[in-house]
mmCIF file of C-alpha atoms in Angstrom:
data_model
loop_
_atom_site.group_PDB
_atom_site.id
_atom_site.type_symbol
_atom_site.label_atom_id
_atom_site.label_comp_id
_atom_site.label_asym_id
_atom_site.label_seq_id
_atom_site.Cartn_x
_atom_site.Cartn_y
_atom_site.Cartn_z
ATOM 1 C CA UNK M 1 16.593 -15.109 11.869
ATOM 2 C CA UNK M 2 16.428 -11.682 10.222
ATOM 3 C CA UNK M 3 15.808 -8.688 12.485
ATOM 4 C CA UNK M 4 15.628 -5.115 11.321
ATOM 5 C CA UNK M 5 16.318 -3.190 14.564
ATOM 6 C CA UNK M 6 14.063 -0.429 13.261
ATOM 7 C CA UNK M 7 11.357 -0.651 15.884
ATOM 8 C CA UNK M 8 10.481 -2.051 19.279
ATOM 9 C CA UNK M 9 8.725 -4.800 17.315
ATOM 10 C CA UNK M 10 11.661 -6.309 15.470
ATOM 11 C CA UNK M 11 9.711 -8.099 12.737
ATOM 12 C CA UNK M 12 8.171 -6.319 9.768
ATOM 13 C CA UNK M 13 4.895 -7.877 8.586
ATOM 14 C CA UNK M 14 2.407 -7.459 5.781
ATOM 15 C CA UNK M 15 -0.979 -8.937 6.640
ATOM 16 C CA UNK M 16 -4.151 -8.740 4.615
ATOM 17 C CA UNK M 17 -6.516 -10.221 2.078
ATOM 18 C CA UNK M 18 -7.215 -9.514 -1.588
ATOM 19 C CA UNK M 19 -9.360 -10.442 -4.569
ATOM 20 C CA UNK M 20 -7.150 -13.514 -5.145
ATOM 21 C CA UNK M 21 -8.762 -15.581 -2.385
ATOM 22 C CA UNK M 22 -11.465 -13.355 -0.880
ATOM 23 C CA UNK M 23 -14.630 -12.621 -2.835
ATOM 24 C CA UNK M 24 -16.375 -9.255 -2.736
ATOM 25 C CA UNK M 25 -18.573 -10.207 0.207
ATOM 26 C CA UNK M 26 -15.650 -11.288 2.382
ATOM 27 C CA UNK M 27 -13.571 -8.268 1.344
ATOM 28 C CA UNK M 28 -16.527 -6.165 2.415
ATOM 29 C CA UNK M 29 -16.371 -7.666 5.900
ATOM 30 C CA UNK M 30 -12.783 -6.394 6.263
ATOM 31 C CA UNK M 31 -13.243 -3.062 4.496
ATOM 32 C CA UNK M 32 -12.011 -0.015 6.413
ATOM 33 C CA UNK M 33 -13.550 3.407 5.926
ATOM 34 C CA UNK M 34 -11.730 6.586 7.004
ATOM 35 C CA UNK M 35 -13.107 6.455 10.542
ATOM 36 C CA UNK M 36 -12.092 2.813 10.950
ATOM 37 C CA UNK M 37 -8.571 3.523 9.686
ATOM 38 C CA UNK M 38 -8.150 6.184 12.347
ATOM 39 C CA UNK M 39 -9.427 3.712 14.952
ATOM 40 C CA UNK M 40 -6.798 1.179 13.838
ATOM 41 C CA UNK M 41 -4.025 3.763 14.199
ATOM 42 C CA UNK M 42 -5.225 4.824 17.643
ATOM 43 C CA UNK M 43 -5.502 1.219 18.853
ATOM 44 C CA UNK M 44 -2.041 0.465 17.449
ATOM 45 C CA UNK M 45 -0.593 3.258 19.583
ATOM 46 C CA UNK M 46 -2.381 1.972 22.659
ATOM 47 C CA UNK M 47 -1.006 -1.516 21.994
ATOM 48 C CA UNK M 48 2.597 -0.298 21.753
ATOM 49 C CA UNK M 49 2.938 -0.629 17.973
ATOM 50 C CA UNK M 50 5.014 2.322 16.808
ATOM 51 C CA UNK M 51 4.973 2.098 13.015
ATOM 52 C CA UNK M 52 2.411 0.872 10.471
ATOM 53 C CA UNK M 53 0.330 1.865 7.445
ATOM 54 C CA UNK M 54 -3.202 0.736 6.619
ATOM 55 C CA UNK M 55 -4.712 0.442 3.128
ATOM 56 C CA UNK M 56 -8.238 -0.547 2.142
ATOM 57 C CA UNK M 57 -9.450 -0.518 -1.459
ATOM 58 C CA UNK M 58 -12.118 -2.364 -3.411
ATOM 59 C CA UNK M 59 -9.592 -5.138 -4.126
ATOM 60 C CA UNK M 60 -7.613 -5.494 -0.887
ATOM 61 C CA UNK M 61 -7.236 -4.538 2.756
ATOM 62 C CA UNK M 62 -3.719 -4.639 4.195
ATOM 63 C CA UNK M 63 -1.671 -3.565 7.188
ATOM 64 C CA UNK M 64 2.100 -3.148 6.920
ATOM 65 C CA UNK M 65 3.901 -2.704 10.222
ATOM 66 C CA UNK M 66 6.223 -3.836 12.977
ATOM 67 C CA UNK M 67 5.057 -6.244 15.649
ATOM 68 C CA UNK M 68 6.297 -9.001 17.910
ATOM 69 C CA UNK M 69 3.756 -11.351 16.293
ATOM 70 C CA UNK M 70 1.481 -10.951 13.230
ATOM 71 C CA UNK M 71 -1.599 -11.633 15.351
ATOM 72 C CA UNK M 72 -1.183 -8.150 16.834
ATOM 73 C CA UNK M 73 -1.860 -6.669 13.382
ATOM 74 C CA UNK M 74 -4.587 -9.197 12.549
ATOM 75 C CA UNK M 75 -6.354 -8.300 15.786
ATOM 76 C CA UNK M 76 -6.229 -4.602 14.873
ATOM 77 C CA UNK M 77 -7.977 -5.380 11.601
ATOM 78 C CA UNK M 78 -10.638 -7.654 13.077
ATOM 79 C CA UNK M 79 -11.372 -5.346 16.012
ATOM 80 C CA UNK M 80 -12.223 -2.495 13.650
ATOM 81 C CA UNK M 81 -14.163 -4.337 10.920
ATOM 82 C CA UNK M 82 -17.007 -6.844 10.673
ATOM 83 C CA UNK M 83 -14.502 -9.613 9.904
ATOM 84 C CA UNK M 84 -13.477 -12.355 12.329
ATOM 85 C CA UNK M 85 -10.097 -13.965 12.923
ATOM 86 C CA UNK M 86 -11.496 -17.313 11.727
ATOM 87 C CA UNK M 87 -12.725 -15.755 8.483
ATOM 88 C CA UNK M 88 -9.423 -13.932 8.018
ATOM 89 C CA UNK M 89 -7.401 -17.120 8.385
ATOM 90 C CA UNK M 90 -9.332 -18.796 5.546
ATOM 91 C CA UNK M 91 -8.455 -16.198 2.893
ATOM 92 C CA UNK M 92 -5.575 -14.126 4.221
ATOM 93 C CA UNK M 93 -1.827 -13.895 3.736
ATOM 94 C CA UNK M 94 0.946 -13.018 6.173
ATOM 95 C CA UNK M 95 4.387 -12.020 4.913
ATOM 96 C CA UNK M 96 7.378 -11.134 7.071
ATOM 97 C CA UNK M 97 10.570 -9.134 6.578
ATOM 98 C CA UNK M 98 11.994 -9.652 3.064
ATOM 99 C CA UNK M 99 8.815 -11.306 1.790
ATOM 100 C CA UNK M 100 6.746 -8.410 3.161
ATOM 101 C CA UNK M 101 9.052 -5.938 1.403
ATOM 102 C CA UNK M 102 8.722 -7.850 -1.881
ATOM 103 C CA UNK M 103 4.935 -7.898 -1.505
ATOM 104 C CA UNK M 104 4.526 -4.146 -1.061
ATOM 105 C CA UNK M 105 6.714 -3.558 -4.139
ATOM 106 C CA UNK M 106 4.491 -5.822 -6.253
ATOM 107 C CA UNK M 107 1.333 -4.194 -4.919
ATOM 108 C CA UNK M 108 2.570 -0.654 -5.473
ATOM 109 C CA UNK M 109 3.861 -1.404 -8.975
ATOM 110 C CA UNK M 110 0.534 -2.750 -10.247
ATOM 111 C CA UNK M 111 1.835 -6.319 -10.670
ATOM 112 C CA UNK M 112 -0.530 -7.577 -7.962
ATOM 113 C CA UNK M 113 -3.540 -5.537 -9.104
ATOM 114 C CA UNK M 114 -6.801 -7.198 -10.039
ATOM 115 C CA UNK M 115 -6.317 -5.697 -13.483
ATOM 116 C CA UNK M 116 -2.611 -5.878 -14.396
ATOM 117 C CA UNK M 117 -0.987 -2.450 -14.515
ATOM 118 C CA UNK M 118 -3.743 -0.647 -12.610
ATOM 119 C CA UNK M 119 -1.759 1.891 -10.586
ATOM 120 C CA UNK M 120 -4.609 3.336 -8.502
ATOM 121 C CA UNK M 121 -3.211 1.540 -5.427
ATOM 122 C CA UNK M 122 -0.083 3.740 -5.352
ATOM 123 C CA UNK M 123 -2.149 6.833 -4.563
ATOM 124 C CA UNK M 124 -3.804 4.856 -1.757
ATOM 125 C CA UNK M 125 -0.384 3.976 -0.336
ATOM 126 C CA UNK M 126 0.634 7.647 -0.433
ATOM 127 C CA UNK M 127 -2.521 8.685 1.429
ATOM 128 C CA UNK M 128 -2.043 5.895 3.990
ATOM 129 C CA UNK M 129 1.590 6.872 4.551
ATOM 130 C CA UNK M 130 0.633 10.525 5.028
ATOM 131 C CA UNK M 131 -2.001 9.533 7.608
ATOM 132 C CA UNK M 132 0.432 7.346 9.575
ATOM 133 C CA UNK M 133 3.062 10.099 9.512
ATOM 134 C CA UNK M 134 0.502 12.601 10.834
ATOM 135 C CA UNK M 135 -0.167 10.264 13.779
ATOM 136 C CA UNK M 136 3.548 9.584 14.485
ATOM 137 C CA UNK M 137 3.343 5.968 13.318
ATOM 138 C CA UNK M 138 5.820 6.213 10.464
ATOM 139 C CA UNK M 139 9.428 5.319 11.307
ATOM 140 C CA UNK M 140 12.442 5.828 8.983
ATOM 141 C CA UNK M 141 12.230 2.234 7.701
ATOM 142 C CA UNK M 142 8.617 2.561 6.575
ATOM 143 C CA UNK M 143 9.182 6.030 5.125
ATOM 144 C CA UNK M 144 12.163 4.867 3.093
ATOM 145 C CA UNK M 145 10.288 1.731 1.964
ATOM 146 C CA UNK M 146 7.194 3.612 0.787
ATOM 147 C CA UNK M 147 9.369 6.135 -1.071
ATOM 148 C CA UNK M 148 11.214 3.250 -2.756
ATOM 149 C CA UNK M 149 7.898 1.688 -3.824
ATOM 150 C CA UNK M 150 6.745 5.046 -5.235
ATOM 151 C CA UNK M 151 10.033 5.330 -7.135
ATOM 152 C CA UNK M 152 9.576 1.831 -8.577
ATOM 153 C CA UNK M 153 6.011 2.665 -9.603
ATOM 154 C CA UNK M 154 7.120 5.835 -11.408
ATOM 155 C CA UNK M 155 9.918 4.047 -13.261
ATOM 156 C CA UNK M 156 7.663 1.181 -14.331
ATOM 157 C CA UNK M 157 5.096 3.669 -15.635
ATOM 158 C CA UNK M 158 7.664 5.577 -17.666
ATOM 159 C CA UNK M 159 10.011 2.762 -18.739
ATOM 160 C CA UNK M 160 7.423 0.105 -19.660
ATOM 161 C CA UNK M 161 4.025 -0.043 -21.343
ATOM 162 C CA UNK M 162 2.492 -2.140 -18.572
ATOM 163 C CA UNK M 163 -0.100 0.578 -17.950
ATOM 164 C CA UNK M 164 -0.645 1.431 -21.622
ATOM 165 C CA UNK M 165 -4.230 1.774 -22.703
ATOM 166 C CA UNK M 166 -7.030 2.775 -20.383
ATOM 167 C CA UNK M 167 -7.559 -0.369 -18.368
ATOM 168 C CA UNK M 168 -8.711 -0.203 -14.749
ATOM 169 C CA UNK M 169 -11.826 -1.237 -12.879
ATOM 170 C CA UNK M 170 -13.458 2.044 -13.907
ATOM 171 C CA UNK M 171 -12.537 1.582 -17.562
ATOM 172 C CA UNK M 172 -13.476 -2.105 -17.506
ATOM 173 C CA UNK M 173 -16.989 -1.088 -16.428
ATOM 174 C CA UNK M 174 -17.325 1.276 -19.381
ATOM 175 C CA UNK M 175 -15.843 -1.332 -21.700
ATOM 176 C CA UNK M 176 -18.419 -3.839 -20.458
ATOM 177 C CA UNK M 177 -21.272 -1.386 -21.072
ATOM 178 C CA UNK M 178 -20.077 -0.655 -24.604
ATOM 179 C CA UNK M 179 -19.735 -4.369 -25.402
ATOM 180 C CA UNK M 180 -23.131 -5.236 -23.911
ATOM 181 C CA UNK M 181 -25.463 -2.349 -24.721
ATOM 182 C CA UNK M 182 -26.290 -1.353 -28.293
ATOM 183 C CA UNK M 183 -26.613 2.363 -29.067
ATOM 184 C CA UNK M 184 -25.142 3.166 -25.655
ATOM 185 C CA UNK M 185 -24.884 6.851 -26.571
ATOM 186 C CA UNK M 186 -28.697 7.047 -26.542
ATOM 187 C CA UNK M 187 -29.228 5.364 -23.156
ATOM 188 C CA UNK M 188 -29.949 7.078 -19.853
ATOM 189 C CA UNK M 189 -27.022 6.471 -17.487
ATOM 190 C CA UNK M 190 -27.169 7.159 -13.744
ATOM 191 C CA UNK M 191 -23.926 7.271 -11.750
ATOM 192 C CA UNK M 192 -24.536 7.003 -8.009
ATOM 193 C CA UNK M 193 -21.404 7.905 -6.029
ATOM 194 C CA UNK M 194 -18.674 10.350 -7.026
ATOM 195 C CA UNK M 195 -15.693 9.140 -5.024
ATOM 196 C CA UNK M 196 -12.454 8.233 -6.798
ATOM 197 C CA UNK M 197 -13.816 5.221 -8.705
ATOM 198 C CA UNK M 198 -17.005 7.147 -9.499
ATOM 199 C CA UNK M 199 -15.032 10.104 -10.848
ATOM 200 C CA UNK M 200 -12.798 7.872 -12.974
ATOM 201 C CA UNK M 201 -15.817 5.983 -14.290
ATOM 202 C CA UNK M 202 -17.553 9.245 -15.136
ATOM 203 C CA UNK M 203 -14.517 10.447 -17.070
ATOM 204 C CA UNK M 204 -14.367 7.189 -19.039
ATOM 205 C CA UNK M 205 -18.108 7.328 -19.738
ATOM 206 C CA UNK M 206 -17.860 10.818 -21.202
ATOM 207 C CA UNK M 207 -14.727 10.005 -23.180
ATOM 208 C CA UNK M 208 -15.739 6.669 -24.689
ATOM 209 C CA UNK M 209 -19.542 6.521 -24.927
ATOM 210 C CA UNK M 210 -20.234 10.010 -26.340
ATOM 211 C CA UNK M 211 -23.353 9.908 -24.175
ATOM 212 C CA UNK M 212 -25.095 13.184 -23.266
ATOM 213 C CA UNK M 213 -27.663 11.564 -20.949
ATOM 214 C CA UNK M 214 -25.507 10.995 -17.853
ATOM 215 C CA UNK M 215 -26.879 11.977 -14.448
ATOM 216 C CA UNK M 216 -24.882 12.100 -11.203
ATOM 217 C CA UNK M 217 -26.149 11.606 -7.662
ATOM 218 C CA UNK M 218 -24.102 11.726 -4.480
ATOM 219 C CA UNK M 219 -25.155 11.878 -0.833
ATOM 220 C CA UNK M 220 -23.188 15.139 -0.656
ATOM 221 C CA UNK M 221 -24.539 17.066 -3.630
ATOM 222 C CA UNK M 222 -21.694 19.589 -3.944
ATOM 223 C CA UNK M 223 -19.224 16.755 -4.595
ATOM 224 C CA UNK M 224 -21.372 15.531 -7.485
ATOM 225 C CA UNK M 225 -21.660 19.109 -8.779
ATOM 226 C CA UNK M 226 -17.873 19.483 -8.749
ATOM 227 C CA UNK M 227 -17.545 16.404 -10.983
ATOM 228 C CA UNK M 228 -20.517 17.341 -13.166
ATOM 229 C CA UNK M 229 -19.173 20.829 -13.767
ATOM 230 C CA UNK M 230 -16.037 19.424 -15.314
ATOM 231 C CA UNK M 231 -18.046 17.461 -17.891
ATOM 232 C CA UNK M 232 -21.222 19.568 -18.127
ATOM 233 C CA UNK M 233 -23.463 16.784 -16.737
ATOM 234 C CA UNK M 234 -26.768 16.790 -14.876
ATOM 235 C CA UNK M 235 -26.893 16.477 -11.055
ATOM 236 C CA UNK M 236 -29.919 15.369 -9.043
ATOM 237 C CA UNK M 237 -30.580 15.341 -5.282
ATOM 238 C CA UNK M 238 -30.083 12.159 -3.282
ATOM 239 C CA UNK M 239 -33.806 12.326 -2.506
ATOM 240 C CA UNK M 240 -34.477 11.725 -6.216
ATOM 241 C CA UNK M 241 -32.457 8.477 -6.332
ATOM 242 C CA UNK M 242 -35.393 6.079 -6.741
ATOM 243 C CA UNK M 243 -37.030 8.256 -9.392
ATOM 244 C CA UNK M 244 -33.783 8.481 -11.372
ATOM 245 C CA UNK M 245 -33.133 4.737 -11.111
ATOM 246 C CA UNK M 246 -36.519 4.049 -12.691
ATOM 247 C CA UNK M 247 -35.863 6.376 -15.608
ATOM 248 C CA UNK M 248 -32.403 4.879 -16.293
ATOM 249 C CA UNK M 249 -31.224 2.150 -18.639
ATOM 250 C CA UNK M 250 -27.855 1.796 -16.901
ATOM 251 C CA UNK M 251 -27.118 2.294 -13.183
ATOM 252 C CA UNK M 252 -23.531 2.472 -11.920
ATOM 253 C CA UNK M 253 -23.146 2.342 -8.130
ATOM 254 C CA UNK M 254 -19.806 3.451 -6.684
ATOM 255 C CA UNK M 255 -20.591 4.613 -3.159
ATOM 256 C CA UNK M 256 -18.610 4.078 0.030
ATOM 257 C CA UNK M 257 -21.531 2.940 2.145
ATOM 258 C CA UNK M 258 -21.001 -0.003 4.487
ATOM 259 C CA UNK M 259 -24.428 -1.515 3.638
ATOM 260 C CA UNK M 260 -26.441 -1.884 0.402
ATOM 261 C CA UNK M 261 -28.050 1.359 -0.760
ATOM 262 C CA UNK M 262 -29.963 -0.130 -3.712
ATOM 263 C CA UNK M 263 -32.317 -3.123 -3.595
ATOM 264 C CA UNK M 264 -35.202 -4.514 -5.636
ATOM 265 C CA UNK M 265 -37.736 -2.338 -3.820
ATOM 266 C CA UNK M 266 -36.128 0.748 -5.401
ATOM 267 C CA UNK M 267 -36.958 -0.563 -8.874
ATOM 268 C CA UNK M 268 -40.473 -0.228 -10.285
ATOM 269 C CA UNK M 269 -39.548 -0.022 -13.956
ATOM 270 C CA UNK M 270 -40.082 -3.071 -16.190
ATOM 271 C CA UNK M 271 -37.712 -1.990 -18.940
ATOM 272 C CA UNK M 272 -34.230 -3.605 -19.101
ATOM 273 C CA UNK M 273 -31.878 -2.202 -16.453
ATOM 274 C CA UNK M 274 -28.151 -2.954 -16.290
ATOM 275 C CA UNK M 275 -26.665 -2.374 -12.833
ATOM 276 C CA UNK M 276 -22.909 -2.249 -12.249
ATOM 277 C CA UNK M 277 -21.823 -2.356 -8.601
ATOM 278 C CA UNK M 278 -18.266 -1.010 -8.261
ATOM 279 C CA UNK M 279 -18.410 -0.826 -4.451
ATOM 280 C CA UNK M 280 -16.728 -2.728 -1.623
ATOM 281 C CA UNK M 281 -18.643 -3.652 0.464
ATOM 282 C CA UNK M 282 -21.336 -4.408 -2.103
ATOM 283 C CA UNK M 283 -23.810 -1.540 -2.330
ATOM 284 C CA UNK M 284 -26.414 -3.318 -4.449
ATOM 285 C CA UNK M 285 -28.461 -6.033 -2.776
ATOM 286 C CA UNK M 286 -28.391 -9.347 -4.653
ATOM 287 C CA UNK M 287 -32.179 -9.429 -4.432
ATOM 288 C CA UNK M 288 -32.340 -7.125 -7.501
ATOM 289 C CA UNK M 289 -31.724 -10.263 -9.567
ATOM 290 C CA UNK M 290 -35.203 -11.443 -8.526
ATOM 291 C CA UNK M 291 -36.426 -8.984 -11.144
ATOM 292 C CA UNK M 292 -36.414 -10.422 -14.663
ATOM 293 C CA UNK M 293 -35.562 -7.092 -16.282
ATOM 294 C CA UNK M 294 -32.434 -6.462 -14.154
ATOM 295 C CA UNK M 295 -28.871 -7.571 -14.928
ATOM 296 C CA UNK M 296 -26.419 -7.153 -12.050
ATOM 297 C CA UNK M 297 -22.648 -7.114 -12.609
ATOM 298 C CA UNK M 298 -20.095 -6.674 -9.824
ATOM 299 C CA UNK M 299 -16.548 -5.380 -10.154
ATOM 300 C CA UNK M 300 -15.175 -8.909 -9.579
ATOM 301 C CA UNK M 301 -16.954 -9.914 -12.805
ATOM 302 C CA UNK M 302 -15.559 -6.887 -14.631
ATOM 303 C CA UNK M 303 -11.995 -7.700 -13.620
ATOM 304 C CA UNK M 304 -12.228 -11.016 -15.463
ATOM 305 C CA UNK M 305 -12.474 -9.160 -18.759
ATOM 306 C CA UNK M 306 -9.312 -9.805 -20.720
ATOM 307 C CA UNK M 307 -8.579 -8.087 -23.964
ATOM 308 C CA UNK M 308 -5.629 -7.417 -26.241
ATOM 309 C CA UNK M 309 -4.526 -4.508 -24.043
ATOM 310 C CA UNK M 310 -4.069 -6.754 -21.019
ATOM 311 C CA UNK M 311 -2.342 -9.445 -23.066
ATOM 312 C CA UNK M 312 0.134 -6.873 -24.378
ATOM 313 C CA UNK M 313 0.797 -5.704 -20.842
ATOM 314 C CA UNK M 314 1.925 -9.151 -19.726
ATOM 315 C CA UNK M 315 4.952 -8.903 -22.016
ATOM 316 C CA UNK M 316 6.275 -6.039 -19.866
ATOM 317 C CA UNK M 317 6.213 -7.929 -16.567
ATOM 318 C CA UNK M 318 9.902 -9.074 -16.754
ATOM 319 C CA UNK M 319 11.154 -5.498 -17.256
ATOM 320 C CA UNK M 320 8.946 -4.279 -14.397
ATOM 321 C CA UNK M 321 10.325 -7.016 -12.138
ATOM 322 C CA UNK M 322 13.898 -6.037 -13.063
ATOM 323 C CA UNK M 323 13.194 -2.415 -12.086
ATOM 324 C CA UNK M 324 11.739 -3.582 -8.766
ATOM 325 C CA UNK M 325 14.817 -5.691 -8.048
ATOM 326 C CA UNK M 326 17.138 -2.742 -8.749
ATOM 327 C CA UNK M 327 15.318 -0.424 -6.376
ATOM 328 C CA UNK M 328 14.857 -3.172 -3.801
ATOM 329 C CA UNK M 329 18.611 -3.824 -3.874
ATOM 330 C CA UNK M 330 19.271 -0.143 -3.121
ATOM 331 C CA UNK M 331 16.741 -0.265 -0.290
ATOM 332 C CA UNK M 332 18.303 -3.397 1.201
ATOM 333 C CA UNK M 333 21.757 -1.784 1.013
ATOM 334 C CA UNK M 334 20.434 1.215 2.935
ATOM 335 C CA UNK M 335 18.738 -1.127 5.385
ATOM 336 C CA UNK M 336 21.967 -3.042 6.013
ATOM 337 C CA UNK M 337 23.766 0.232 6.743
ATOM 338 C CA UNK M 338 21.065 1.262 9.214
ATOM 339 C CA UNK M 339 21.248 -2.151 10.767
ATOM 340 C CA UNK M 340 24.926 -2.075 11.674
ATOM 341 C CA UNK M 341 25.253 1.684 12.302
ATOM 342 C CA UNK M 342 24.723 1.367 16.103
ATOM 343 C CA UNK M 343 27.463 -1.295 16.354
ATOM 344 C CA UNK M 344 29.899 0.764 14.272
ATOM 345 C CA UNK M 345 29.102 3.762 16.469
ATOM 346 C CA UNK M 346 29.736 1.691 19.613
ATOM 347 C CA UNK M 347 32.976 0.351 18.108
ATOM 348 C CA UNK M 348 34.173 3.866 17.317
ATOM 349 C CA UNK M 349 33.373 4.936 20.885
ATOM 350 C CA UNK M 350 35.332 1.946 22.254
ATOM 351 C CA UNK M 351 38.362 2.680 20.056
ATOM 352 C CA UNK M 352 38.239 6.332 21.082
ATOM 353 C CA UNK M 353 38.383 5.245 24.730
ATOM 354 C CA UNK M 354 41.419 3.061 23.929
ATOM 355 C CA UNK M 355 43.094 6.005 22.210
ATOM 356 C CA UNK M 356 42.304 8.424 25.037
ATOM 357 C CA UNK M 357 43.766 6.053 27.630
ATOM 358 C CA UNK M 358 46.918 5.473 25.576
ATOM 359 C CA UNK M 359 47.399 9.198 24.902
ATOM 360 C CA UNK M 360 47.157 9.882 28.656
ATOM 361 C CA UNK M 361 49.866 7.276 29.289
ATOM 362 C CA UNK M 362 52.195 8.671 26.617
ATOM 363 C CA UNK M 363 51.560 12.262 27.727
ATOM 364 C CA UNK M 364 52.940 11.384 31.192
ATOM 365 C CA UNK M 365 56.011 9.633 29.741
ATOM 366 C CA UNK M 366 57.053 12.243 27.161
ATOM 367 C CA UNK M 367 58.158 15.801 27.884
ATOM 368 C CA UNK M 368 57.834 16.932 24.263
ATOM 369 C CA UNK M 369 54.463 15.223 23.643
ATOM 370 C CA UNK M 370 52.841 16.676 20.492
ATOM 371 C CA UNK M 371 49.143 16.873 21.416
ATOM 372 C CA UNK M 372 47.808 17.908 18.001
ATOM 373 C CA UNK M 373 49.814 15.364 16.022
ATOM 374 C CA UNK M 374 48.984 12.500 18.373
ATOM 375 C CA UNK M 375 45.275 13.301 18.241
ATOM 376 C CA UNK M 376 45.301 13.547 14.437
ATOM 377 C CA UNK M 377 47.052 10.179 14.056
ATOM 378 C CA UNK M 378 44.754 8.401 16.540
ATOM 379 C CA UNK M 379 41.598 9.850 14.909
ATOM 380 C CA UNK M 380 42.764 8.771 11.448
ATOM 381 C CA UNK M 381 43.514 5.239 12.653
ATOM 382 C CA UNK M 382 40.101 4.980 14.365
ATOM 383 C CA UNK M 383 38.356 6.144 11.198
ATOM 384 C CA UNK M 384 40.250 3.655 9.032
ATOM 385 C CA UNK M 385 39.388 0.761 11.358
ATOM 386 C CA UNK M 386 35.681 1.625 11.549
ATOM 387 C CA UNK M 387 35.533 2.148 7.760
ATOM 388 C CA UNK M 388 37.131 -1.256 7.290
ATOM 389 C CA UNK M 389 34.515 -2.954 9.455
ATOM 390 C CA UNK M 390 31.688 -1.044 7.753
ATOM 391 C CA UNK M 391 32.962 -2.114 4.319
ATOM 392 C CA UNK M 392 33.071 -5.716 5.511
ATOM 393 C CA UNK M 393 29.508 -5.577 6.802
ATOM 394 C CA UNK M 394 28.247 -4.193 3.477
ATOM 395 C CA UNK M 395 29.605 -7.217 1.613
ATOM 396 C CA UNK M 396 27.107 -9.548 -0.055
ATOM 397 C CA UNK M 397 29.078 -12.642 0.936
ATOM 398 C CA UNK M 398 28.897 -12.159 4.706
ATOM 399 C CA UNK M 399 26.230 -12.819 7.305
ATOM 400 C CA UNK M 400 25.640 -9.385 8.828
ATOM 401 C CA UNK M 401 24.040 -10.791 11.988
ATOM 402 C CA UNK M 402 26.944 -13.178 12.649
ATOM 403 C CA UNK M 403 29.538 -10.482 11.952
ATOM 404 C CA UNK M 404 27.821 -8.005 14.248
ATOM 405 C CA UNK M 405 27.744 -10.540 17.076
ATOM 406 C CA UNK M 406 31.444 -11.314 16.565
ATOM 407 C CA UNK M 407 32.417 -7.617 16.615
ATOM 408 C CA UNK M 408 30.392 -7.078 19.794
ATOM 409 C CA UNK M 409 32.027 -10.083 21.419
ATOM 410 C CA UNK M 410 35.628 -9.268 20.427
ATOM 411 C CA UNK M 411 35.413 -5.614 21.475
ATOM 412 C CA UNK M 412 33.081 -6.294 24.419
ATOM 413 C CA UNK M 413 30.493 -3.861 23.126
ATOM 414 C CA UNK M 414 27.233 -3.454 24.950
ATOM 415 C CA UNK M 415 24.214 -4.638 22.978
ATOM 416 C CA UNK M 416 22.654 -1.585 21.381
ATOM 417 C CA UNK M 417 18.926 -1.022 21.340
ATOM 418 C CA UNK M 418 19.056 2.191 19.338
ATOM 419 C CA UNK M 419 16.030 2.744 17.090
ATOM 420 C CA UNK M 420 17.887 3.808 13.996
#
């Protein structure tokens, strides 16, 4: 069985759930806000887990880390969300070691995104890695792995057209509006929530709809003003939300609230109202559909939109996968070196002891013993032997674990527990 010797927990796991099997409601149960992420990190420390990263987006919630058993990571997630272990087991995935490494590469490269080629997840991984590093939960393995994933993402962006065209959840929402609403440039649009998805949606609205009737509302008004200033848009107070909803033709909700912020009781207008909920958990109560004039669309519906852009992107998947394999091969080569470094170090120490003992013997026997020359020769021989073993262990045609055990047995090396 593969062990990575990079942590006290010798198995690297990726546990989580995504849009593939978990609908928006279930994903909402396992959604982690910033406070919950910090709680996961703190609990991980208390439980003796020394390295992990946590990501939570509208499409997935995942934990990558070292543990003795994946349930340790699953428990962290369930203890800090509304989700239960039973619910998790119905929709979740658990990958270990090489499969976990392959998974994070696919996620970070946009190949596992709800909309193919959507690279927004890579910025989430960077933020998550930075947070774990700040809390001393980011060992050399995880740091090297995340950097490799970032490298793969950059190469795929520049060497393929898999992210060509503006296609993401935020763009898909604007595309849906333009395909559904006639004379969209004349409609009143209200954007509630100016986080990352809200900002991206706002930018796409301005760019593609040519609409000058866009109003922004955010619980923290200065954040909405910062976005509005960039595009010369109108900002209203959170207290005016209901009033603005009733004067709108299109409402886009992209807040980070843990419970619905809009329901049918907010809506008194009888004119047609299109509501797009881009939030996880859902921020628009399903009861709005009780109103005949309201059409509710959630981001899971938007992600089903397929167009020529997405079809063209699929042609670039093989090249993207080739790039991933190249970078993954380099990572695995580094990993193998880290894996056998403690044994090579122990071997070198053992050979040095042999040499020291032999030099002491010869020093007593010889009157004209040349100290410098003898030491030079013995050091060179030790280096050649250790290099030879290291070269052998790097070979693709050998079992590293078996070879390491044999070297330890032959040279009677003590088992190393170094965290390399």
